[in-house]
XYZ file of C-alpha atoms in Angstrom:
327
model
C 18.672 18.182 -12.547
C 21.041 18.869 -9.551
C 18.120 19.304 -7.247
C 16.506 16.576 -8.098
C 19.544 14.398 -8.006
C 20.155 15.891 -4.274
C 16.256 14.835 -3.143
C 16.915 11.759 -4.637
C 20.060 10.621 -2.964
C 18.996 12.390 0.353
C 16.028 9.428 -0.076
C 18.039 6.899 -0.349
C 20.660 7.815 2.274
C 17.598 8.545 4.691
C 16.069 4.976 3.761
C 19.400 2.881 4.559
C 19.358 4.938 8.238
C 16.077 3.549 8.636
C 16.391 -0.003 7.144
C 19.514 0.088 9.934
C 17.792 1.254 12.588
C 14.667 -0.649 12.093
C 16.972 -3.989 12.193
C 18.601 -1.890 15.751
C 15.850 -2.101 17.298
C 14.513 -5.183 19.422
C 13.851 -5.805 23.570
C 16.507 -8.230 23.324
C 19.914 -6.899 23.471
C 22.137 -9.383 22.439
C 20.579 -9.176 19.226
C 22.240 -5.834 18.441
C 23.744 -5.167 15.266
C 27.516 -5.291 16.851
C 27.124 -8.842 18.672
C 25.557 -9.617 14.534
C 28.971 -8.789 12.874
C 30.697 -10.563 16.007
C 29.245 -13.819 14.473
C 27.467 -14.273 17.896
C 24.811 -17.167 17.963
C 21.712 -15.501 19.843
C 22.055 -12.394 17.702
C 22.484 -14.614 14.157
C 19.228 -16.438 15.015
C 17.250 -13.617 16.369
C 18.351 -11.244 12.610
C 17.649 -14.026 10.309
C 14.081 -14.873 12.102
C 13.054 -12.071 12.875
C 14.199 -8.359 12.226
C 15.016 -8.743 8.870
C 12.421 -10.538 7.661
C 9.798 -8.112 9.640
C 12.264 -4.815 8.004
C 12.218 -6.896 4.560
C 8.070 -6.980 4.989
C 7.924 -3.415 5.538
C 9.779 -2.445 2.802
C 8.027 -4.977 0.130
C 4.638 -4.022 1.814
C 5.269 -0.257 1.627
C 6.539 0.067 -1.705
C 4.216 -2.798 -3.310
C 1.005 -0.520 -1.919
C 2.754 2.847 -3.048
C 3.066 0.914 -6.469
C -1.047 -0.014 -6.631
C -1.582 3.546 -5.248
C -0.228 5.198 -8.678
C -1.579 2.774 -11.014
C -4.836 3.050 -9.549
C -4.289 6.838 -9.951
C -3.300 6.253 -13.087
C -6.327 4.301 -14.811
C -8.871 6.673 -13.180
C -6.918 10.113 -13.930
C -7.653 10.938 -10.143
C -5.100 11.837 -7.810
C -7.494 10.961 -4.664
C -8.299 7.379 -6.125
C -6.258 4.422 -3.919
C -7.076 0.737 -2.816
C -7.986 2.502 0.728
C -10.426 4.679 -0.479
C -11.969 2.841 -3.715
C -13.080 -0.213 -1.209
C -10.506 -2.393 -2.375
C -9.027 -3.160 1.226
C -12.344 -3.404 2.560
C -13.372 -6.238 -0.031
C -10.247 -7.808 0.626
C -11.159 -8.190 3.961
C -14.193 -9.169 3.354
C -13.015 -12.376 1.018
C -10.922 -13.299 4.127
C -13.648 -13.109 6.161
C -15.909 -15.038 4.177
C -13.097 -18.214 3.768
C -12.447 -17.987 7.245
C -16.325 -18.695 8.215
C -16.963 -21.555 5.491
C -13.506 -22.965 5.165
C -12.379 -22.048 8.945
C -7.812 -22.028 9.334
C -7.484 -22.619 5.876
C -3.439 -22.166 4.661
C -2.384 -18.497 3.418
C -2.279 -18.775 -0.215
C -5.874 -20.029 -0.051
C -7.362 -16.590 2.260
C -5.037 -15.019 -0.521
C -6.712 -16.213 -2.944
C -10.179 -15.103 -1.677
C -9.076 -11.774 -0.663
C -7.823 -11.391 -3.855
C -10.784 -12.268 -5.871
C -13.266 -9.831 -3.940
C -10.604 -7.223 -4.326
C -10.249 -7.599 -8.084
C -13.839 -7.823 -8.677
C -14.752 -4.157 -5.881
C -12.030 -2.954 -7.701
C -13.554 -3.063 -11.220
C -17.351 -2.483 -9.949
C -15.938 1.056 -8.841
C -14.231 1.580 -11.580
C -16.668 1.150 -13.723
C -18.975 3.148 -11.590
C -16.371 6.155 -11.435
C -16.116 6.216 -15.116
C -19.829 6.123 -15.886
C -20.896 8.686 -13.432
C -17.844 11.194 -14.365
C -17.663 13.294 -11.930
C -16.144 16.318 -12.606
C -14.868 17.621 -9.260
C -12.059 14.944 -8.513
C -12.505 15.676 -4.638
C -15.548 14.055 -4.538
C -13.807 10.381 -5.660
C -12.491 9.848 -1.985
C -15.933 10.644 -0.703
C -17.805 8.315 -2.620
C -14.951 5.301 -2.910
C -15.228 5.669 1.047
C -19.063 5.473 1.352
C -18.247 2.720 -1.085
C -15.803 0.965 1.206
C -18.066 1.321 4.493
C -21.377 -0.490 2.303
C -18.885 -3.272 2.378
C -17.090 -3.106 5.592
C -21.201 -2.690 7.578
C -21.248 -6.119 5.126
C -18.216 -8.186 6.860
C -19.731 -7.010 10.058
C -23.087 -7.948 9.506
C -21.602 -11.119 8.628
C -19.415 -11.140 11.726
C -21.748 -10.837 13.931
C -23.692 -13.629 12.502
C -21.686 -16.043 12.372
C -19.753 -14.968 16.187
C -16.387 -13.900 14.623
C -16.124 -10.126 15.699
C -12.569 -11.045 17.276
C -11.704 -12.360 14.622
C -12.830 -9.697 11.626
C -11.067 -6.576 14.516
C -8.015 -8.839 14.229
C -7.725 -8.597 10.430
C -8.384 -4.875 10.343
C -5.255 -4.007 13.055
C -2.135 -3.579 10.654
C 1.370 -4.745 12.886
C 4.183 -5.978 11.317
C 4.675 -7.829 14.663
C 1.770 -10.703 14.141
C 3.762 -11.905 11.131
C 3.786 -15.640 10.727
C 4.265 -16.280 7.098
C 6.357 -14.683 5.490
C 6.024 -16.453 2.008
C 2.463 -13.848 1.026
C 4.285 -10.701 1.640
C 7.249 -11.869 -0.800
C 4.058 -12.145 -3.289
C 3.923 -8.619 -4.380
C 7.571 -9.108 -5.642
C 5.649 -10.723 -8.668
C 3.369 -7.688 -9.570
C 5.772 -5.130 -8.769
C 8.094 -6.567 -11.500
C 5.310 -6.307 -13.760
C 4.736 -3.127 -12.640
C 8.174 -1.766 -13.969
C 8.195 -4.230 -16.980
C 5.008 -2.052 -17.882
C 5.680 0.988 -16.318
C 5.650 2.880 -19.531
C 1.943 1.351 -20.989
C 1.058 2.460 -17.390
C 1.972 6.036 -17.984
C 0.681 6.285 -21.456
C -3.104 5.574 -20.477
C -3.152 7.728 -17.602
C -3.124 10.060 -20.664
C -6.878 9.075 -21.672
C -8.108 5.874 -23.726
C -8.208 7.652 -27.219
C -4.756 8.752 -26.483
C -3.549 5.548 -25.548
C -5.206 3.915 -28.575
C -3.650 5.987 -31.077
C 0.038 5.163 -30.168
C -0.946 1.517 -30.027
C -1.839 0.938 -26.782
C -4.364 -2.125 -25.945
C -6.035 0.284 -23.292
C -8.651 -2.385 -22.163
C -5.870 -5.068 -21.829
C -3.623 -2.816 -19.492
C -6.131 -1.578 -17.841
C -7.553 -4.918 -16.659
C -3.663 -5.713 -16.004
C -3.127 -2.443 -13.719
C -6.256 -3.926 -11.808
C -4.790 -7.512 -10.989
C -1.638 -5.925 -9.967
C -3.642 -3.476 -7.521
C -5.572 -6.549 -6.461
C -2.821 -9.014 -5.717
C -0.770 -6.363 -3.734
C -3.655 -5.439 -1.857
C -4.900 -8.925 -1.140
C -1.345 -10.193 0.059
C -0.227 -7.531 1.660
C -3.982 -7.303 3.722
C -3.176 -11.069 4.602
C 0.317 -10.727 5.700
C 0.410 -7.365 7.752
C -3.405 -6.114 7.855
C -4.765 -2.472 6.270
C -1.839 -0.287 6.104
C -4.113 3.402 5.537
C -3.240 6.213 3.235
C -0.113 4.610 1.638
C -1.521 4.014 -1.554
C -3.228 7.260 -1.355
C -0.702 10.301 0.036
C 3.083 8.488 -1.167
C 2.143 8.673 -5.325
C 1.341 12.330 -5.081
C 4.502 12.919 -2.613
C 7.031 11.367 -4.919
C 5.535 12.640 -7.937
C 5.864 16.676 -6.011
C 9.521 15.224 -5.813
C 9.996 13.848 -8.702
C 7.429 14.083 -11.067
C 4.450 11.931 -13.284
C 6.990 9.973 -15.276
C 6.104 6.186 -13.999
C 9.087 4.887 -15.744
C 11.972 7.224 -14.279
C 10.501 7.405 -10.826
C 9.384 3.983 -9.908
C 12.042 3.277 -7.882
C 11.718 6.273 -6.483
C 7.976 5.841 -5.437
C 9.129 2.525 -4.356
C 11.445 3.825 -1.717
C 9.314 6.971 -1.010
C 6.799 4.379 0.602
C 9.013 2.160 2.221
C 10.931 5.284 3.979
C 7.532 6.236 5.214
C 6.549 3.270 6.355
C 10.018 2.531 8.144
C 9.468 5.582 9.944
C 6.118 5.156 10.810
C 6.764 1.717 12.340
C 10.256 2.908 14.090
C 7.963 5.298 15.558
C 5.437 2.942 17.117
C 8.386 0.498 18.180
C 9.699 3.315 20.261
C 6.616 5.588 21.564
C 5.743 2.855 24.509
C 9.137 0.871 24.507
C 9.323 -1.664 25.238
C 5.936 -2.312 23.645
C 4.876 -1.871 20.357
C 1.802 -0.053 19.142
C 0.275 -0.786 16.068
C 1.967 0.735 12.979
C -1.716 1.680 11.229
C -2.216 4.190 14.044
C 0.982 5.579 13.396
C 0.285 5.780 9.838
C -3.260 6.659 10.173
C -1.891 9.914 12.097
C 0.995 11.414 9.907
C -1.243 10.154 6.716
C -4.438 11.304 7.686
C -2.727 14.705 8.115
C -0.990 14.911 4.864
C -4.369 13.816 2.899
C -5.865 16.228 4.339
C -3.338 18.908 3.050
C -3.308 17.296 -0.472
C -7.662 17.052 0.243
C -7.707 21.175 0.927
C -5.212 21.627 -1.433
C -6.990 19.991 -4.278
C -10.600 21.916 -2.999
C -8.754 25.341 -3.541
C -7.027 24.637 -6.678
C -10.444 23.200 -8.034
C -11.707 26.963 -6.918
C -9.089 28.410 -8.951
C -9.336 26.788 -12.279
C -6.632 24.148 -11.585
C -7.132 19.986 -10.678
C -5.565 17.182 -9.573
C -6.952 14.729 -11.438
């Protein structure tokens, strides 16, 4: 209990640094946090327009995709199963894509709403594939859910390339939190990830199986399709807002749960923060690397993630060896 109090408050201490820092940093410097608590004009306009709400969208971003990570892991039973590698971002891009050809500049809540359609319906087309085909080695989900994800990405670019919108599709798939414009479709996932708690026990119960689920009373279809508009939504706005954010929803559930274990209800918050510290980091990091310009923070995350999937990737390939899963 005492060690996992001490990770737990070395997370949080370690995510107010960052939330700090990320609001420190800027090319302008009379925007510093001193001249802020000075009351001084320049640096009031410059915090309430733009650092915070860009540190706010980080945080909401992170921990919103963290969230659809885990209950995407949790309706499959597969630790490797995420909106990045079941095709969910990819579809989302794709709906964007599409209302951008036929519709053209069309406001945010309406691309929203056509990400978020194709994402729902990928989304449940996999998982109903997944569950049919039942594949026993869960290191193989990632695989497929990628091939998956490229069928539909060669799709939008088919469809780019027909229509003359290349720029435009390479655009959406750059995530930077500094091409935010409207801020109103990342405060979105604030919805879903208040379901997500309100439900955070249902959500643990049928990551247990459906017959388990069904005989303490659990309407297993119902939550299911639930878990699945949540994961949608997130992914949708959050694709809109900031662009693919790689590996979040994929490497921070099984993190935090190492940390501090499978109970959804006890470690939501948790999870929540896990991401968001992650993600703060990752983007402090390509703030500062080629000061003072920015490189985009999907790089960065693309980098650290990529290497600490494919620790949890090996690691799941030799416990499979041994007798033991992930899944």
């Amino acid at each position: 209990m005492l060690k996992s109090n001490f990770k737990r408050i070395t997370l949080y201490v370690l995510f107010f640094v960052l939330f700090l820092l990320s609001l420190e940093i800027g090319v302008m410097s009379d925007s510093s946090l001193i001249n802020l608590l000075r009351g001084e004009e320049i640096a009031v306009e410059i915090f309430l327009h733009s650092r915070l709400p860009r540190t706010m969208a980080v945080v909401l971003s992170a921990a919103s995709l963290s969230v659809a990570g885990l209950l995407m892991q949790a309706i499959s039973r597969n630790k490797f199963m995420s909106p990045t590698t079941a095709g969910t971002t990819d579809a989302a891009a794709f709906g964007l894509l599409l209302s951008f050809i036929f519709l053209g500049n069309q406001s945010g809540i309406i691309q929203a709403t056509f990400a978020f359609v194709f994402a729902l319906v990928s989304t449940i087309l996999f998982t109903s594939i997944i569950n049919r085909i039942r594949i026993q080695d869960v290191v193989y989900i990632p695989l497929i859910g990628m091939m998956y994800g490229g069928l539909i990405s060669a799709m939008s670019t088919a469809l780019a390339f027909r229509f003359e919108v290349m720029q435009t599709l390479q655009a959406f798939n750059l995530g930077s939190f500094a091409r935010l414009g409207n801020f109103t479709l990342v405060y979105i996932v604030i919805v879903p990830l208040i379901i997500s708690v309100l439900f955070s026990t249902k959500f643990s119960i049928i990551s247990l199986g459906e017959d388990f689920s069904k005989n303490l009373g659990i309407r297993y279809n119902q939550v299911v399709f639930l878990g699945l508009i949540i994961i949608a939504l997130i992914s949708a706005s959050t694709f809109i807002a900031v662009g693919p954010l790689p590996f979040i929803g994929l490497i921070i559930p099984n993190m935090a749960t190492s940390f501090f274990g499978d109970n959804l209800k006890k470690t939501i918050y948790d999870l929540m923060v896990f991401g968001a510290t992650f993600v703060l980091f990752c983007d402090i990091i390509s703030r500062l690397v080629i000061y003072p310009f920015e490189m985009n923070v999907s790089v960065t995350i693309s980098l650290v993630g990529g290497s600490v999937f494919m620790f949890y990737l090996i690691r799941g390939v030799y416990g499979g060896k041994n007798g033991k899963s992930l899944a």
